[in-house]
mmCIF file of C-alpha atoms in Angstrom:
data_model
loop_
_atom_site.group_PDB
_atom_site.id
_atom_site.type_symbol
_atom_site.label_atom_id
_atom_site.label_comp_id
_atom_site.label_asym_id
_atom_site.label_seq_id
_atom_site.Cartn_x
_atom_site.Cartn_y
_atom_site.Cartn_z
ATOM 1 C CA MET A 5 13.647 -46.599 -12.703
ATOM 2 C CA HIS A 6 10.465 -47.782 -12.158
ATOM 3 C CA LEU A 7 9.812 -48.723 -8.787
ATOM 4 C CA THR A 8 7.902 -51.717 -7.885
ATOM 5 C CA THR A 9 7.422 -53.749 -4.685
ATOM 6 C CA ASN A 10 7.465 -57.714 -3.486
ATOM 7 C CA PRO A 11 6.210 -60.331 -6.353
ATOM 8 C CA PRO A 12 9.172 -58.817 -9.006
ATOM 9 C CA LEU A 13 8.398 -57.201 -12.042
ATOM 10 C CA THR A 14 9.951 -60.260 -13.891
ATOM 11 C CA THR A 15 6.640 -62.327 -12.600
ATOM 12 C CA LEU A 16 4.059 -59.467 -12.992
ATOM 13 C CA LEU A 17 4.603 -59.362 -16.574
ATOM 14 C CA LEU A 18 3.745 -62.873 -16.978
ATOM 15 C CA PHE A 19 -0.058 -61.515 -17.144
ATOM 16 C CA PRO A 20 -0.755 -63.858 -20.194
ATOM 17 C CA LEU A 21 -4.282 -64.027 -20.554
ATOM 18 C CA LEU A 22 -5.124 -59.553 -20.502
ATOM 19 C CA SER A 23 -1.964 -58.797 -22.328
ATOM 20 C CA LEU A 24 -0.576 -60.305 -25.800
ATOM 21 C CA LEU A 25 2.332 -62.265 -24.306
ATOM 22 C CA LEU A 26 4.348 -60.025 -25.296
ATOM 23 C CA PRO A 27 8.142 -62.362 -23.965
ATOM 24 C CA PRO A 28 9.144 -61.077 -20.018
ATOM 25 C CA THR A 29 11.891 -59.121 -20.011
ATOM 26 C CA THR A 30 14.745 -57.586 -16.588
ATOM 27 C CA SER A 31 14.484 -54.331 -17.617
ATOM 28 C CA LEU A 32 12.117 -52.003 -19.262
ATOM 29 C CA PRO A 33 12.718 -50.485 -22.727
ATOM 30 C CA THR A 34 14.027 -47.100 -22.790
ATOM 31 C CA THR A 35 12.257 -44.318 -24.665
ATOM 32 C CA THR A 36 13.972 -40.588 -25.842
ATOM 33 C CA THR A 37 11.876 -38.260 -23.676
ATOM 34 C CA ASN A 38 11.459 -33.618 -23.366
ATOM 35 C CA THR A 39 11.428 -34.336 -19.936
ATOM 36 C CA THR A 40 11.319 -30.208 -19.472
ATOM 37 C CA HIS A 41 7.658 -31.335 -19.203
ATOM 38 C CA TRP A 42 8.031 -33.577 -16.970
ATOM 39 C CA HIS A 43 8.675 -33.513 -13.188
ATOM 40 C CA THR A 44 9.124 -36.904 -10.569
ATOM 41 C CA LEU A 45 7.185 -36.441 -7.009
ATOM 42 C CA PRO A 46 7.562 -39.132 -4.040
ATOM 43 C CA PRO A 47 6.332 -42.157 -5.000
ATOM 44 C CA ILE A 48 3.136 -44.194 -4.335
ATOM 45 C CA PRO A 49 3.879 -45.741 -0.877
ATOM 46 C CA SER A 50 3.868 -49.081 0.236
ATOM 47 C CA LEU A 51 1.912 -50.664 -3.094
ATOM 48 C CA PRO A 52 2.703 -50.968 -6.998
ATOM 49 C CA ARG A 53 -1.032 -49.238 -8.851
ATOM 50 C CA GLN A 54 -2.791 -49.743 -11.887
ATOM 51 C CA GLU A 55 -6.141 -49.422 -13.205
ATOM 52 C CA HIS A 56 -6.830 -46.947 -10.396
ATOM 53 C CA THR A 57 -8.378 -44.121 -11.164
ATOM 54 C CA THR A 58 -8.054 -40.425 -9.517
ATOM 55 C CA VAL A 59 -9.528 -37.414 -8.532
ATOM 56 C CA TYR A 60 -8.981 -34.390 -7.879
ATOM 57 C CA HIS A 61 -10.332 -32.640 -4.910
ATOM 58 C CA ALA A 62 -10.323 -29.185 -4.761
ATOM 59 C CA PRO A 63 -10.912 -28.376 -1.100
ATOM 60 C CA SER A 64 -8.887 -29.863 1.028
ATOM 61 C CA SER A 65 -6.106 -29.914 -2.514
ATOM 62 C CA THR A 66 -5.411 -33.536 -2.576
ATOM 63 C CA LEU A 67 -5.702 -36.103 -5.348
ATOM 64 C CA TYR A 68 -7.295 -39.073 -4.188
ATOM 65 C CA ILE A 69 -6.319 -42.638 -5.953
ATOM 66 C CA LEU A 70 -9.053 -45.560 -5.876
ATOM 67 C CA GLY A 71 -8.974 -48.794 -5.950
ATOM 68 C CA GLY A 72 -7.078 -50.488 -8.526
ATOM 69 C CA ILE A 73 -4.803 -53.124 -8.973
ATOM 70 C CA ILE A 74 -1.553 -54.106 -6.702
ATOM 71 C CA PRO A 75 0.465 -57.377 -6.873
ATOM 72 C CA THR A 76 0.271 -60.227 -5.316
ATOM 73 C CA ASN A 77 2.386 -63.282 -3.986
ATOM 74 C CA ASP A 78 -0.919 -65.673 -4.295
ATOM 75 C CA THR A 79 -0.014 -68.335 -6.715
ATOM 76 C CA THR A 80 -3.745 -69.246 -7.480
ATOM 77 C CA LEU A 81 -4.555 -66.257 -8.932
ATOM 78 C CA VAL A 82 -4.749 -66.043 -12.553
ATOM 79 C CA PRO A 83 -3.104 -63.325 -13.643
ATOM 80 C CA PRO A 84 -1.197 -62.514 -10.818
ATOM 81 C CA VAL A 85 -3.016 -59.267 -8.906
ATOM 82 C CA ASP A 86 -5.163 -58.566 -6.532
ATOM 83 C CA THR A 87 -8.436 -56.196 -6.844
ATOM 84 C CA ALA A 88 -7.468 -53.622 -3.835
ATOM 85 C CA SER A 89 -10.317 -51.642 -1.374
ATOM 86 C CA ILE A 90 -7.440 -48.924 -1.062
ATOM 87 C CA LEU A 91 -8.671 -45.381 -0.619
ATOM 88 C CA GLN A 92 -4.723 -42.708 -0.928
ATOM 89 C CA ALA A 93 -3.874 -39.283 -0.422
ATOM 90 C CA TYR A 94 -1.131 -37.247 -2.281
ATOM 91 C CA ASN A 95 -1.807 -33.421 -0.721
ATOM 92 C CA LEU A 96 -0.090 -30.845 -3.496
ATOM 93 C CA GLU A 97 0.201 -28.368 -1.019
ATOM 94 C CA THR A 98 2.838 -30.293 1.921
ATOM 95 C CA GLN A 99 4.044 -33.010 -1.396
ATOM 96 C CA THR A 100 3.008 -36.053 1.086
ATOM 97 C CA TRP A 101 1.289 -38.975 0.724
ATOM 98 C CA THR A 102 -0.964 -40.389 3.635
ATOM 99 C CA GLU A 103 0.037 -44.750 4.288
ATOM 100 C CA PRO A 104 -2.410 -47.230 2.023
ATOM 101 C CA ALA A 105 -4.271 -48.626 5.647
ATOM 102 C CA THR A 106 -4.396 -44.418 6.908
ATOM 103 C CA LEU A 107 -7.493 -43.388 4.989
ATOM 104 C CA ALA A 108 -11.236 -45.535 4.903
ATOM 105 C CA ARG A 109 -11.098 -48.479 2.999
ATOM 106 C CA ILE A 110 -13.443 -48.460 -0.249
ATOM 107 C CA PRO A 111 -16.772 -50.273 0.690
ATOM 108 C CA ARG A 112 -15.706 -52.917 -2.058
ATOM 109 C CA ALA A 113 -12.639 -53.834 -3.581
ATOM 110 C CA LEU A 114 -13.086 -52.240 -7.243
ATOM 111 C CA ASN A 115 -11.073 -51.781 -10.427
ATOM 112 C CA HIS A 116 -11.440 -49.398 -13.548
ATOM 113 C CA ILE A 117 -13.396 -47.362 -10.721
ATOM 114 C CA ASN A 118 -15.962 -44.522 -12.121
ATOM 115 C CA ALA A 119 -15.487 -41.650 -9.979
ATOM 116 C CA ALA A 120 -16.538 -38.519 -9.997
ATOM 117 C CA VAL A 121 -16.041 -35.526 -6.840
ATOM 118 C CA VAL A 122 -19.143 -33.331 -6.663
ATOM 119 C CA GLY A 123 -19.817 -31.224 -4.246
ATOM 120 C CA GLY A 124 -17.217 -31.788 -1.599
ATOM 121 C CA LYS A 125 -17.642 -35.520 -1.595
ATOM 122 C CA VAL A 126 -16.307 -38.054 -4.167
ATOM 123 C CA TRP A 127 -18.799 -40.565 -5.290
ATOM 124 C CA VAL A 128 -17.626 -43.641 -6.611
ATOM 125 C CA VAL A 129 -20.673 -45.385 -9.053
ATOM 126 C CA GLY A 130 -20.055 -48.545 -10.347
ATOM 127 C CA GLY A 131 -16.667 -50.160 -11.196
ATOM 128 C CA LEU A 132 -14.706 -54.538 -11.901
ATOM 129 C CA ALA A 133 -15.839 -56.860 -9.242
ATOM 130 C CA GLU A 134 -13.828 -59.985 -8.855
ATOM 131 C CA ASP A 135 -15.983 -62.993 -9.577
ATOM 132 C CA GLY A 136 -15.389 -66.456 -9.715
ATOM 133 C CA ASP A 137 -12.797 -68.437 -8.694
ATOM 134 C CA GLY A 138 -9.004 -66.853 -8.773
ATOM 135 C CA GLY A 139 -8.634 -69.647 -11.893
ATOM 136 C CA GLU A 140 -9.724 -70.025 -15.432
ATOM 137 C CA GLY A 141 -12.998 -68.738 -14.701
ATOM 138 C CA ARG A 142 -12.147 -65.232 -13.309
ATOM 139 C CA VAL A 143 -13.941 -62.593 -14.563
ATOM 140 C CA TRP A 144 -13.959 -58.967 -12.806
ATOM 141 C CA ARG A 145 -17.833 -58.362 -13.776
ATOM 142 C CA GLY A 146 -19.815 -54.551 -13.463
ATOM 143 C CA VAL A 147 -20.917 -53.805 -10.400
ATOM 144 C CA LYS A 148 -23.986 -51.671 -8.704
ATOM 145 C CA ASP A 149 -22.751 -50.110 -5.666
ATOM 146 C CA VAL A 150 -22.615 -45.983 -5.762
ATOM 147 C CA TYR A 151 -20.307 -45.028 -2.702
ATOM 148 C CA VAL A 152 -19.480 -41.521 -1.841
ATOM 149 C CA TYR A 153 -17.107 -40.134 0.350
ATOM 150 C CA ALA A 154 -16.206 -36.952 3.233
ATOM 151 C CA PRO A 155 -13.899 -36.362 2.981
ATOM 152 C CA GLU A 156 -13.562 -33.937 6.371
ATOM 153 C CA SER A 157 -15.079 -37.279 8.067
ATOM 154 C CA ASP A 158 -12.826 -39.884 6.527
ATOM 155 C CA VAL A 159 -15.993 -42.351 6.347
ATOM 156 C CA TRP A 160 -17.440 -43.902 3.688
ATOM 157 C CA GLU A 161 -21.314 -43.519 2.866
ATOM 158 C CA THR A 162 -23.182 -46.886 0.635
ATOM 159 C CA LEU A 163 -26.337 -45.209 -1.135
ATOM 160 C CA ASN A 164 -29.761 -47.590 -1.505
ATOM 161 C CA SER A 165 -30.253 -48.946 -5.295
ATOM 162 C CA SER A 166 -33.767 -50.290 -4.879
ATOM 163 C CA SER A 167 -35.338 -47.565 -5.274
ATOM 164 C CA SER A 168 -32.639 -46.503 -8.714
ATOM 165 C CA PRO A 169 -30.848 -49.151 -9.667
ATOM 166 C CA PHE A 170 -27.898 -49.123 -11.436
ATOM 167 C CA PRO A 171 -29.719 -49.230 -15.241
ATOM 168 C CA THR A 172 -26.404 -51.379 -17.190
ATOM 169 C CA PRO A 173 -23.526 -51.942 -14.499
ATOM 170 C CA ARG A 174 -20.235 -51.149 -15.361
ATOM 171 C CA GLY A 175 -16.976 -50.291 -15.134
ATOM 172 C CA SER A 176 -14.119 -48.543 -17.080
ATOM 173 C CA ALA A 177 -16.748 -45.630 -18.320
ATOM 174 C CA ALA A 178 -15.478 -42.489 -19.824
ATOM 175 C CA VAL A 179 -17.082 -39.770 -16.219
ATOM 176 C CA GLY A 180 -17.880 -36.460 -17.030
ATOM 177 C CA THR A 181 -19.654 -34.299 -14.671
ATOM 178 C CA TYR A 182 -21.629 -31.416 -15.081
ATOM 179 C CA ASN A 183 -24.574 -29.281 -13.077
ATOM 180 C CA SER A 184 -24.582 -32.183 -9.890
ATOM 181 C CA ILE A 185 -24.772 -35.005 -12.965
ATOM 182 C CA ILE A 186 -22.255 -37.531 -13.759
ATOM 183 C CA TYR A 187 -22.419 -39.063 -16.379
ATOM 184 C CA LEU A 188 -20.913 -41.815 -17.617
ATOM 185 C CA ALA A 189 -20.222 -43.370 -21.730
ATOM 186 C CA GLY A 190 -19.783 -46.242 -22.601
ATOM 187 C CA GLY A 191 -17.349 -48.947 -20.029
ATOM 188 C CA LEU A 192 -16.738 -52.869 -19.603
ATOM 189 C CA THR A 193 -19.908 -54.793 -18.159
ATOM 190 C CA ALA A 194 -17.260 -58.650 -17.614
ATOM 191 C CA LEU A 195 -13.816 -58.562 -18.544
ATOM 192 C CA ALA A 196 -13.238 -62.651 -18.785
ATOM 193 C CA PHE A 197 -10.115 -64.003 -18.785
ATOM 194 C CA THR A 198 -10.239 -67.585 -19.583
ATOM 195 C CA PRO A 199 -11.167 -67.118 -23.146
ATOM 196 C CA PRO A 200 -10.488 -62.877 -22.605
ATOM 197 C CA THR A 201 -13.692 -62.108 -23.489
ATOM 198 C CA GLN A 202 -14.103 -57.797 -22.832
ATOM 199 C CA ASN A 203 -17.465 -56.978 -23.040
ATOM 200 C CA SER A 204 -17.682 -53.757 -24.473
ATOM 201 C CA SER A 205 -20.882 -51.187 -24.512
ATOM 202 C CA LYS A 206 -22.011 -47.631 -26.096
ATOM 203 C CA ILE A 207 -24.182 -46.919 -23.522
ATOM 204 C CA VAL A 208 -24.239 -44.143 -21.771
ATOM 205 C CA SER A 209 -25.640 -43.126 -18.067
ATOM 206 C CA ALA A 210 -26.755 -40.157 -15.745
ATOM 207 C CA PHE A 211 -27.192 -40.402 -12.333
ATOM 208 C CA ASN A 212 -28.062 -37.116 -10.425
ATOM 209 C CA THR A 213 -25.982 -36.713 -6.915
ATOM 210 C CA SER A 214 -28.778 -34.570 -5.680
ATOM 211 C CA SER A 215 -31.445 -36.598 -5.833
ATOM 212 C CA GLN A 216 -30.087 -39.679 -5.920
ATOM 213 C CA ALA A 217 -30.915 -41.492 -8.490
ATOM 214 C CA TRP A 218 -30.062 -42.636 -12.344
ATOM 215 C CA ILE A 219 -31.973 -40.211 -14.300
ATOM 216 C CA ASP A 220 -33.347 -41.393 -18.528
ATOM 217 C CA LEU A 221 -31.779 -39.284 -21.123
ATOM 218 C CA PRO A 222 -31.894 -38.381 -24.680
ATOM 219 C CA PRO A 223 -32.517 -41.142 -27.340
ATOM 220 C CA LEU A 224 -29.642 -39.309 -28.943
ATOM 221 C CA ALA A 225 -27.332 -38.811 -25.965
ATOM 222 C CA ARG A 226 -28.895 -42.734 -24.503
ATOM 223 C CA THR A 227 -26.114 -44.085 -26.704
ATOM 224 C CA LEU A 228 -22.608 -43.468 -27.361
ATOM 225 C CA PRO A 229 -21.689 -43.902 -31.685
ATOM 226 C CA GLU A 230 -19.606 -47.030 -31.043
ATOM 227 C CA GLU A 231 -18.734 -49.379 -27.633
ATOM 228 C CA ARG A 232 -15.784 -48.080 -26.227
ATOM 229 C CA ASP A 233 -14.123 -48.652 -23.024
ATOM 230 C CA HIS A 234 -10.946 -47.338 -21.458
ATOM 231 C CA ALA A 235 -11.060 -44.079 -23.063
ATOM 232 C CA ALA A 236 -10.010 -40.776 -22.281
ATOM 233 C CA SER A 237 -12.328 -38.081 -21.486
ATOM 234 C CA ALA A 238 -12.779 -34.227 -20.317
ATOM 235 C CA VAL A 239 -15.790 -31.519 -19.712
ATOM 236 C CA ILE A 240 -14.396 -28.872 -20.753
ATOM 237 C CA GLY A 241 -17.091 -25.515 -20.456
ATOM 238 C CA SER A 242 -20.385 -27.419 -21.352
ATOM 239 C CA LYS A 243 -19.687 -29.807 -24.011
ATOM 240 C CA PHE A 244 -18.081 -33.779 -23.250
ATOM 241 C CA TYR A 245 -15.263 -34.862 -24.895
ATOM 242 C CA ILE A 246 -14.194 -38.778 -24.929
ATOM 243 C CA LEU A 247 -10.959 -39.403 -26.275
ATOM 244 C CA GLY A 248 -9.396 -43.136 -28.564
ATOM 245 C CA GLY A 249 -10.297 -45.831 -25.918
ATOM 246 C CA ARG A 250 -10.324 -49.455 -27.019
ATOM 247 C CA ALA A 251 -13.573 -51.936 -28.040
ATOM 248 C CA PHE A 252 -13.754 -55.441 -27.589
ATOM 249 C CA GLY A 253 -10.189 -55.925 -26.613
ATOM 250 C CA GLN A 254 -6.974 -54.399 -25.819
ATOM 251 C CA GLU A 255 -5.385 -54.123 -29.590
ATOM 252 C CA ASN A 256 -8.710 -52.681 -30.868
ATOM 253 C CA VAL A 257 -7.955 -49.393 -30.640
ATOM 254 C CA LYS A 258 -10.061 -46.143 -31.374
ATOM 255 C CA ASP A 259 -8.687 -42.849 -32.493
ATOM 256 C CA THR A 260 -11.954 -40.962 -32.665
ATOM 257 C CA VAL A 261 -13.343 -38.093 -30.351
ATOM 258 C CA PHE A 262 -16.705 -38.080 -29.870
ATOM 259 C CA VAL A 263 -18.932 -35.074 -28.581
ATOM 260 C CA LEU A 264 -21.439 -34.023 -26.597
ATOM 261 C CA ASP A 265 -22.990 -30.603 -25.439
ATOM 262 C CA PHE A 266 -24.603 -30.825 -22.256
ATOM 263 C CA GLU A 267 -26.272 -27.919 -22.471
ATOM 264 C CA ASP A 268 -28.175 -29.743 -25.623
ATOM 265 C CA LEU A 269 -28.297 -32.604 -24.116
ATOM 266 C CA GLU A 270 -31.365 -33.349 -27.927
ATOM 267 C CA LYS A 271 -28.554 -32.995 -30.150
ATOM 268 C CA GLY A 272 -26.351 -36.162 -28.503
ATOM 269 C CA TRP A 273 -23.433 -37.104 -30.270
ATOM 270 C CA ARG A 274 -21.235 -36.081 -32.805
ATOM 271 C CA VAL A 275 -18.169 -37.660 -34.300
ATOM 272 C CA SER A 276 -15.197 -35.076 -34.268
ATOM 273 C CA GLU A 277 -13.812 -34.885 -37.749
ATOM 274 C CA ALA A 278 -10.307 -34.923 -36.064
ATOM 275 C CA ARG A 279 -9.022 -37.728 -34.916
ATOM 276 C CA MET A 280 -6.454 -38.782 -32.453
ATOM 277 C CA PRO A 281 -2.633 -39.349 -33.810
ATOM 278 C CA THR A 282 -2.372 -42.156 -32.277
ATOM 279 C CA ALA A 283 -5.500 -44.593 -31.300
ATOM 280 C CA ARG A 284 -4.677 -46.181 -28.441
ATOM 281 C CA GLY A 285 -6.455 -47.178 -25.705
ATOM 282 C CA GLY A 286 -5.468 -47.682 -21.617
ATOM 283 C CA VAL A 287 -5.165 -44.097 -22.444
ATOM 284 C CA ALA A 288 -5.518 -40.991 -19.418
ATOM 285 C CA ALA A 289 -6.038 -37.484 -20.134
ATOM 286 C CA GLY A 290 -5.519 -34.388 -17.686
ATOM 287 C CA VAL A 291 -7.000 -30.649 -18.951
ATOM 288 C CA VAL A 292 -4.996 -27.222 -18.656
ATOM 289 C CA GLY A 293 -7.120 -24.866 -20.329
ATOM 290 C CA LYS A 294 -8.615 -25.539 -23.616
ATOM 291 C CA LYS A 295 -6.346 -27.904 -24.040
ATOM 292 C CA VAL A 296 -6.750 -31.977 -22.904
ATOM 293 C CA TYR A 297 -3.543 -33.482 -22.608
ATOM 294 C CA THR A 298 -3.123 -37.047 -23.517
ATOM 295 C CA PHE A 299 -1.108 -40.051 -21.645
ATOM 296 C CA GLY A 300 0.620 -43.128 -23.003
ATOM 297 C CA GLY A 301 -2.289 -46.233 -23.238
ATOM 298 C CA GLU A 302 -1.827 -49.863 -24.457
ATOM 299 C CA GLY A 303 -2.686 -51.458 -27.795
ATOM 300 C CA ASN A 304 0.443 -50.864 -29.161
ATOM 301 C CA ARG A 305 1.839 -54.109 -31.679
ATOM 302 C CA GLY A 306 4.579 -51.661 -32.752
ATOM 303 C CA SER A 307 5.614 -51.800 -29.299
ATOM 304 C CA GLU A 308 7.840 -55.137 -26.973
ATOM 305 C CA SER A 309 5.759 -53.622 -24.333
ATOM 306 C CA GLY A 310 2.751 -53.277 -26.092
ATOM 307 C CA VAL A 311 2.054 -49.750 -24.499
ATOM 308 C CA PHE A 312 1.967 -46.199 -26.022
ATOM 309 C CA ASP A 313 4.865 -43.510 -24.987
ATOM 310 C CA GLN A 314 2.616 -40.626 -26.562
ATOM 311 C CA VAL A 315 2.114 -37.175 -25.432
ATOM 312 C CA GLU A 316 -0.280 -35.594 -27.449
ATOM 313 C CA VAL A 317 -2.101 -32.837 -26.966
ATOM 314 C CA PHE A 318 -6.775 -31.922 -28.650
ATOM 315 C CA ASP A 319 -7.040 -27.834 -28.674
ATOM 316 C CA VAL A 320 -10.989 -27.773 -27.639
ATOM 317 C CA GLU A 321 -11.874 -24.434 -29.442
ATOM 318 C CA GLY A 322 -10.119 -25.294 -32.861
ATOM 319 C CA GLU A 323 -10.567 -29.282 -32.426
ATOM 320 C CA SER A 324 -6.942 -29.538 -33.872
ATOM 321 C CA TRP A 325 -4.460 -31.562 -32.600
ATOM 322 C CA GLU A 326 -0.499 -31.361 -32.078
ATOM 323 C CA LYS A 327 2.235 -33.849 -30.420
ATOM 324 C CA VAL A 328 3.950 -32.710 -28.233
ATOM 325 C CA GLU A 329 7.468 -34.055 -28.479
ATOM 326 C CA GLY A 330 9.653 -36.737 -26.138
ATOM 327 C CA GLY A 331 6.093 -38.624 -24.897
ATOM 328 C CA MET A 332 6.304 -39.819 -21.457
ATOM 329 C CA ARG A 333 9.335 -39.698 -18.627
ATOM 330 C CA VAL A 334 7.479 -42.989 -17.738
ATOM 331 C CA PRO A 335 5.752 -44.553 -20.834
ATOM 332 C CA ARG A 336 3.266 -46.685 -18.647
ATOM 333 C CA HIS A 337 -0.963 -47.550 -19.181
ATOM 334 C CA GLY A 338 -3.812 -48.051 -16.582
ATOM 335 C CA THR A 339 -3.192 -45.182 -14.578
ATOM 336 C CA PHE A 340 -5.385 -41.798 -14.747
ATOM 337 C CA ALA A 341 -3.983 -38.249 -15.266
ATOM 338 C CA VAL A 342 -5.892 -35.045 -13.638
ATOM 339 C CA GLY A 343 -5.490 -31.970 -14.735
ATOM 340 C CA VAL A 344 -4.933 -29.088 -11.696
ATOM 341 C CA GLU A 345 -3.937 -25.763 -12.074
ATOM 342 C CA GLY A 346 -2.072 -25.849 -15.702
ATOM 343 C CA ARG A 347 -0.644 -29.329 -14.552
ATOM 344 C CA VAL A 348 -0.732 -32.738 -15.506
ATOM 345 C CA TYR A 349 -0.839 -35.363 -12.145
ATOM 346 C CA VAL A 350 -0.506 -39.191 -13.619
ATOM 347 C CA PRO A 351 0.296 -41.268 -10.878
ATOM 348 C CA GLY A 352 0.975 -45.386 -11.615
ATOM 349 C CA GLY A 353 -0.015 -46.985 -13.954
ATOM 350 C CA GLY A 354 1.061 -50.251 -16.242
ATOM 351 C CA VAL A 355 4.242 -49.894 -17.894
ATOM 352 C CA ARG A 356 3.978 -53.205 -19.712
ATOM 353 C CA GLN A 357 0.787 -54.207 -21.945
ATOM 354 C CA GLY A 358 -1.720 -55.774 -19.677
ATOM 355 C CA GLY A 359 -0.528 -55.303 -15.750
ATOM 356 C CA ALA A 360 2.623 -54.369 -14.606
ATOM 357 C CA PRO A 361 1.582 -51.731 -12.027
ATOM 358 C CA VAL A 362 4.625 -49.348 -10.726
ATOM 359 C CA MET A 363 4.307 -46.283 -8.110
ATOM 360 C CA ASP A 364 5.768 -43.985 -9.781
ATOM 361 C CA PHE A 365 4.037 -40.809 -10.546
ATOM 362 C CA ASP A 366 5.067 -37.575 -12.151
ATOM 363 C CA VAL A 367 3.555 -33.916 -13.037
ATOM 364 C CA PHE A 368 3.688 -33.218 -16.691
ATOM 365 C CA VAL A 369 3.838 -28.708 -16.645
ATOM 366 C CA PRO A 370 3.229 -27.736 -20.062
#
């Protein structure tokens, strides 16, 4: 069972300008999964969520989910979702959620947020915001905003961008942190609905949280080998991994792994010889030890839902892939996974290509 609120799921499945125009159904396809890996957790309260970002705040043992898209009854909006400014928290020790109205909202409603935890604070470094009207002129466009959230005081701070503006505002970037610097690789500068247009980027940007300024990268580090958005990412040791993703549209999915060594930026990016077994975008990833577990995604032409159920693991030591038997308990895309102490937490996401937000929340145990 998938947990949703009004409007009903059959309405949410009519997400034509962002999806493949898949025929709506009253029930979702089922898949055989290896349930020994999966454990169901309390669902996200009140509102289904998709295209959000999840981060882990270790001092408070808390997962934060930021922004994203939520269902709406506003018939003027196409597709029928709103961009959210909601911040919610899940405490891993008490296994409880905060309600949407409990915590201070993000200063601006954003989806596809670029976020990270550095120095005990949650940093939001751009994302996509509503632009244009709710009909044919609707666009989600990259913003230059940088916000900092202090969990202990529940206060957001908006940084002054005039002295160090965001070089290429965008959302849906692959995010990595190293030595107080937040790196954004690729992303979307804009997503238009009519005509369907997705402007993918290969730019790599770096924000120093200590100086609160953007910094220049060496020439070979400042661009990816190709444009990417909706990719999975991980930092293990000093290396930044960009796994899969897509470019210029849902079905243009990729199976590449790009690698950057933060201790040797001058050398730039390299393309690993180990390709993902299943090319996919909108894929989530969580780190356990020296392995990156990847979950779900969209762009699946072989599935009526357009969603992948695959779970595949990348071993960074040997740079090799292995498939995990059974796949996801609830196949979805547009979610965000976080690895904590040997477990990977996966809240929300969409169960059809384009949009169909759900409240489902589960944890994967290798």
